[in-house]
Short mmCIF file of C-alpha atoms in Angstrom, two decimals:
data_model
loop_
_atom_site.label_atom_id
_atom_site.label_comp_id
_atom_site.label_asym_id
_atom_site.label_seq_id
_atom_site.Cartn_x
_atom_site.Cartn_y
_atom_site.Cartn_z
CA MET A 1 87.19 76.58 132.28
CA THR A 2 86.09 79.93 133.61
CA PRO A 3 83.12 80.23 135.97
CA GLU A 4 81.35 82.39 133.39
CA ARG A 5 81.74 79.66 130.77
CA GLU A 6 80.39 77.04 133.18
CA VAL A 7 77.36 79.23 133.89
CA GLU A 8 76.74 79.68 130.17
CA ILE A 9 76.88 75.92 129.59
CA LEU A 10 74.47 75.28 132.47
CA LYS A 11 72.07 77.92 131.14
CA ARG A 12 72.07 76.24 127.72
CA ARG A 13 71.46 72.82 129.29
CA LEU A 14 68.57 74.21 131.31
CA ALA A 15 67.05 75.84 128.23
CA MET A 16 67.26 72.60 126.23
CA SER A 17 65.86 70.53 129.08
CA THR A 18 62.96 72.93 129.53
CA LYS A 19 62.27 72.83 125.79
CA TYR A 20 62.16 69.01 125.73
CA TRP A 21 59.97 68.78 128.87
CA MET A 22 57.55 71.35 127.44
CA ARG A 23 57.33 69.45 124.15
CA ALA A 24 56.62 66.21 126.04
CA ALA A 25 54.01 67.91 128.23
CA LYS A 26 52.23 69.45 125.23
CA ALA A 27 52.15 66.10 123.46
CA ALA A 28 50.72 64.50 126.62
CA LEU A 29 48.00 67.14 126.78
CA ASP A 30 47.16 66.24 123.19
CA GLY A 31 46.83 62.59 124.21
CA ASP A 32 50.28 61.18 123.35
CA VAL A 33 52.03 60.39 126.64
CA ARG A 34 54.89 58.30 125.18
CA GLU A 35 57.54 61.04 125.24
CA LEU A 36 56.58 62.19 128.73
CA ARG A 37 56.55 58.60 130.01
CA ASN A 38 60.03 58.04 128.53
CA ARG A 39 61.39 61.15 130.24
CA VAL A 40 59.93 60.14 133.61
CA GLU A 41 61.29 56.60 133.28
CA MET A 42 64.77 57.91 132.45
CA ILE A 43 64.78 60.09 135.56
CA GLU A 44 63.48 57.28 137.77
CA ALA A 45 66.17 54.93 136.44
CA GLY A 46 68.95 57.27 137.55
CA PRO A 47 72.34 57.80 135.94
CA LEU A 48 74.01 55.13 133.85
CA ASP A 49 77.48 53.87 134.65
CA ILE A 50 79.87 54.37 131.77
CA VAL A 51 82.79 51.98 131.63
CA LEU A 52 85.74 52.90 129.47
CA SER A 53 87.88 49.98 128.43
CA ASP A 54 91.48 49.85 127.39
CA GLN A 55 92.09 50.11 123.64
CA GLU A 56 93.57 46.58 123.52
CA ASP A 57 90.55 45.15 125.36
CA ALA A 58 88.19 46.76 122.85
CA ARG A 59 89.72 44.87 119.91
#
């Protein structure tokens, strides 16, 4: 992947993240803090470990 492509992907991720945080913040200002609380809890929890299993083990 080219560096330019990586930058484009990161820019899109940042734009989407900003959009979702703004939506949550606006809802919180209107009195509904559920979405904002969920976002904060997800960040506090940290990344999830993803375990990929062998195809035979999945059966």
